[in-house]
Short mmCIF file of N, CA and C in Angstrom, two decimals:
data_model
loop_
_atom_site.label_atom_id
_atom_site.label_comp_id
_atom_site.label_asym_id
_atom_site.label_seq_id
_atom_site.Cartn_x
_atom_site.Cartn_y
_atom_site.Cartn_z
N MET A 14 0.77 -1.19 0.53
CA MET A 14 -0.15 -0.03 0.00
C MET A 14 1.09 1.14 -0.38
N VAL A 15 0.19 2.01 -0.77
CA VAL A 15 1.02 3.58 -0.94
C VAL A 15 1.44 4.45 -0.10
N PHE A 16 -0.10 4.07 1.24
CA PHE A 16 0.37 5.09 2.51
C PHE A 16 1.48 4.46 3.13
N ASP A 17 1.58 2.81 3.10
CA ASP A 17 2.47 2.49 4.07
C ASP A 17 4.16 3.18 4.06
N LYS A 18 4.14 2.71 2.69
CA LYS A 18 5.85 3.52 1.96
C LYS A 18 5.96 4.48 1.98
N VAL A 19 4.73 5.02 2.13
CA VAL A 19 4.87 6.90 1.78
C VAL A 19 5.69 7.44 3.57
N LYS A 20 4.71 6.48 4.85
CA LYS A 20 4.65 6.84 5.79
C LYS A 20 5.78 6.25 6.26
N GLY A 21 6.75 5.10 6.15
CA GLY A 21 8.16 4.80 6.25
C GLY A 21 9.09 5.79 6.17
N PHE A 22 9.12 6.29 5.22
CA PHE A 22 9.96 7.48 4.28
C PHE A 22 9.47 8.96 5.83
N VAL A 23 8.45 9.26 5.64
CA VAL A 23 8.46 9.82 6.82
C VAL A 23 8.94 10.09 8.39
N VAL A 24 8.89 8.91 8.58
CA VAL A 24 9.01 8.26 9.86
C VAL A 24 10.64 8.77 9.83
N ASP A 25 11.32 7.73 8.51
CA ASP A 25 12.76 7.74 8.68
C ASP A 25 13.64 8.87 8.60
N GLN A 26 12.96 9.90 7.83
CA GLN A 26 13.18 10.80 7.85
C GLN A 26 13.59 12.00 8.41
N LEU A 27 12.61 11.62 9.69
CA LEU A 27 11.51 12.36 10.62
C LEU A 27 12.26 11.72 12.13
N GLY A 28 12.35 10.50 12.15
CA GLY A 28 12.92 10.17 13.00
C GLY A 28 11.45 10.58 14.63
N VAL A 29 9.84 10.77 13.90
CA VAL A 29 9.37 10.12 14.41
C VAL A 29 8.16 9.28 14.37
N ASP A 30 7.73 9.12 15.92
CA ASP A 30 7.17 7.03 15.63
C ASP A 30 5.90 7.15 14.86
N PRO A 31 6.08 6.09 14.34
CA PRO A 31 4.69 6.31 13.48
C PRO A 31 3.48 6.64 13.80
N ASP A 32 3.15 6.10 14.96
CA ASP A 32 1.86 6.25 15.97
C ASP A 32 1.08 8.08 14.63
N GLN A 33 1.97 8.82 15.05
CA GLN A 33 1.99 10.37 14.37
C GLN A 33 2.26 10.44 13.75
N VAL A 34 2.06 9.61 12.26
CA VAL A 34 2.14 9.50 10.91
C VAL A 34 0.49 8.93 10.25
N GLU A 35 -0.66 9.71 10.43
CA GLU A 35 -1.50 9.49 9.48
C GLU A 35 -1.88 10.25 8.24
N MET A 36 -3.15 9.90 7.45
CA MET A 36 -3.12 10.43 5.59
C MET A 36 -3.36 11.70 6.32
N ASP A 37 -4.06 12.71 7.39
CA ASP A 37 -4.23 13.88 7.01
C ASP A 37 -2.84 14.72 8.45
N THR A 38 -1.96 14.05 8.22
CA THR A 38 -1.02 14.53 8.81
C THR A 38 -0.58 15.59 8.14
N ASN A 39 0.20 16.78 8.83
CA ASN A 39 0.43 17.66 8.33
C ASN A 39 2.11 18.15 8.45
N LEU A 40 2.97 17.75 7.39
CA LEU A 40 4.54 17.31 7.67
C LEU A 40 4.87 18.64 8.21
N MET A 41 4.66 19.80 7.80
CA MET A 41 4.92 21.18 8.32
C MET A 41 4.76 21.39 9.89
N LYS A 42 3.55 21.73 9.99
CA LYS A 42 2.52 21.82 10.98
C LYS A 42 3.15 20.47 12.45
N ASP A 43 2.34 19.26 11.93
CA ASP A 43 2.05 18.00 12.86
C ASP A 43 3.03 17.44 12.97
N LEU A 44 4.94 17.37 11.49
CA LEU A 44 5.92 16.68 12.57
C LEU A 44 7.08 17.85 12.62
N GLU A 45 6.43 19.12 12.30
CA GLU A 45 8.12 19.65 11.89
C GLU A 45 8.99 19.74 11.21
N ALA A 46 8.41 19.25 9.99
CA ALA A 46 9.75 19.06 9.14
C ALA A 46 10.24 19.91 8.47
N ASP A 47 11.13 20.50 8.07
CA ASP A 47 11.55 21.12 7.44
C ASP A 47 11.97 21.23 6.23
N SER A 48 12.34 21.99 5.04
CA SER A 48 11.91 21.84 3.41
C SER A 48 12.89 20.79 3.25
N LEU A 49 13.92 21.09 3.49
CA LEU A 49 14.91 19.81 3.26
C LEU A 49 14.34 19.04 3.34
N ASP A 50 13.81 18.63 4.67
CA ASP A 50 13.02 17.16 5.06
C ASP A 50 12.41 16.67 4.48
N ALA A 51 11.21 18.17 3.49
CA ALA A 51 10.31 17.24 2.39
C ALA A 51 10.87 17.18 1.07
N VAL A 52 12.29 18.08 0.83
CA VAL A 52 12.74 17.85 -0.08
C VAL A 52 13.38 15.74 -0.50
N GLU A 53 13.64 15.19 1.02
CA GLU A 53 14.35 14.09 1.16
C GLU A 53 13.22 12.92 1.42
N ILE A 54 11.73 12.87 1.72
CA ILE A 54 10.54 12.63 1.19
C ILE A 54 10.22 12.70 -0.07
N ILE A 55 10.07 13.73 -0.48
CA ILE A 55 9.64 13.71 -2.05
C ILE A 55 10.90 12.43 -2.77
N LEU A 56 11.99 12.61 -2.55
CA LEU A 56 13.45 11.92 -3.33
C LEU A 56 12.53 10.42 -3.16
N ALA A 57 12.84 10.35 -1.67
CA ALA A 57 12.74 8.50 -1.62
C ALA A 57 11.19 8.08 -2.21
N VAL A 58 10.57 9.09 -2.42
CA VAL A 58 8.98 8.44 -3.39
C VAL A 58 9.06 8.44 -4.69
N GLU A 59 10.09 9.35 -4.79
CA GLU A 59 10.42 9.27 -6.46
C GLU A 59 11.20 8.46 -7.15
N ASP A 60 12.09 7.84 -6.28
CA ASP A 60 13.08 6.24 -6.48
C ASP A 60 12.32 5.54 -5.79
N GLU A 61 11.48 5.17 -5.00
CA GLU A 61 10.52 4.51 -5.24
C GLU A 61 9.50 4.09 -6.43
N TYR A 62 9.43 4.82 -6.86
CA TYR A 62 7.80 4.40 -7.65
C TYR A 62 8.22 5.63 -8.36
N GLY A 63 9.33 5.46 -9.16
CA GLY A 63 10.10 5.54 -10.84
C GLY A 63 8.81 6.70 -11.10
N LEU A 64 8.91 8.09 -10.06
CA LEU A 64 8.41 8.95 -10.57
C LEU A 64 9.19 10.62 -10.54
N ASP A 65 8.76 11.72 -11.01
CA ASP A 65 9.74 12.49 -10.97
C ASP A 65 8.49 13.71 -11.13
N ILE A 66 8.18 14.01 -9.49
CA ILE A 66 7.30 14.79 -8.89
C ILE A 66 8.02 16.33 -9.79
N PRO A 67 7.72 16.99 -9.52
CA PRO A 67 7.48 18.05 -10.70
C PRO A 67 7.93 19.36 -9.14
N ASP A 68 8.74 20.35 -9.28
CA ASP A 68 8.68 20.83 -8.09
C ASP A 68 7.63 22.23 -7.91
N GLU A 69 7.38 22.52 -8.81
CA GLU A 69 5.65 23.58 -7.97
C GLU A 69 5.10 22.61 -7.86
N THR A 70 4.84 21.28 -7.77
CA THR A 70 3.90 20.82 -7.12
C THR A 70 4.20 20.18 -6.40
N ALA A 71 5.12 20.05 -5.83
CA ALA A 71 6.13 19.02 -4.51
C ALA A 71 5.58 20.12 -3.26
N GLU A 72 5.72 21.54 -4.44
CA GLU A 72 5.42 22.43 -3.36
C GLU A 72 4.15 22.46 -2.32
N LYS A 73 2.99 22.34 -2.86
CA LYS A 73 1.62 21.67 -2.91
C LYS A 73 1.63 20.70 -1.70
N PHE A 74 2.11 20.30 -1.80
CA PHE A 74 1.88 18.91 -1.12
C PHE A 74 2.08 19.70 1.30
N GLU A 75 1.55 18.70 1.43
CA GLU A 75 1.31 19.48 2.28
C GLU A 75 0.88 18.89 3.76
N THR A 76 0.04 17.59 2.54
CA THR A 76 -0.24 16.34 4.08
C THR A 76 0.07 14.59 3.66
N VAL A 77 0.68 13.74 4.11
CA VAL A 77 0.95 12.58 3.50
C VAL A 77 -0.28 12.28 2.58
N ARG A 78 -1.18 12.56 2.42
CA ARG A 78 -2.21 12.12 1.59
C ARG A 78 -2.21 12.62 0.89
N ASP A 79 -1.58 14.07 0.26
CA ASP A 79 -1.36 14.30 -0.83
C ASP A 79 -0.50 14.21 -1.72
N LEU A 80 0.16 13.46 -0.79
CA LEU A 80 2.03 12.25 -1.42
C LEU A 80 1.42 11.20 -2.02
N VAL A 81 0.45 10.78 -0.78
CA VAL A 81 -0.09 9.45 -1.19
C VAL A 81 -1.20 9.22 -3.05
N GLU A 82 -1.76 10.50 -1.82
CA GLU A 82 -2.87 10.87 -3.32
C GLU A 82 -1.58 10.30 -4.68
N TYR A 83 -0.81 11.95 -5.10
CA TYR A 83 -0.23 11.71 -6.16
C TYR A 83 0.22 10.79 -6.80
N VAL A 84 0.97 10.19 -5.83
CA VAL A 84 1.74 8.71 -5.98
C VAL A 84 0.69 7.64 -6.46
N GLU A 85 -0.89 7.93 -6.27
CA GLU A 85 -1.53 6.41 -6.72
C GLU A 85 -2.09 7.26 -8.01
N ALA A 86 -2.24 7.96 -8.04
CA ALA A 86 -2.92 8.64 -9.35
C ALA A 86 -1.47 8.42 -10.65
N HIS A 87 -0.36 8.64 -9.46
CA HIS A 87 0.62 8.70 -11.78
C HIS A 87 2.04 7.63 -11.37
N LYS A 88 1.31 6.35 -10.63
CA LYS A 88 2.69 5.62 -10.71
C LYS A 88 2.16 5.03 -11.72
N GLU A 89 2.45 3.73 -12.08
CA GLU A 89 2.30 2.90 -13.24
C GLU A 89 1.59 1.22 -12.40
#
């Protein structure tokens, strides 16, 4: 499931408790991710799913759901 993989990337990058990461968790507000953390998470997702997420799209991601839904819509 895409959510589980994305959740794993978030937990690994931010060092947070997995119980803190839900679909509606805001990466910046709830988990205190900074822009570098966000880039690292997006790079991990791109590598995992063979995607190239445009910067202007990536900048709009706020929640775990945003990222999961993007992957589900664009993965092959």
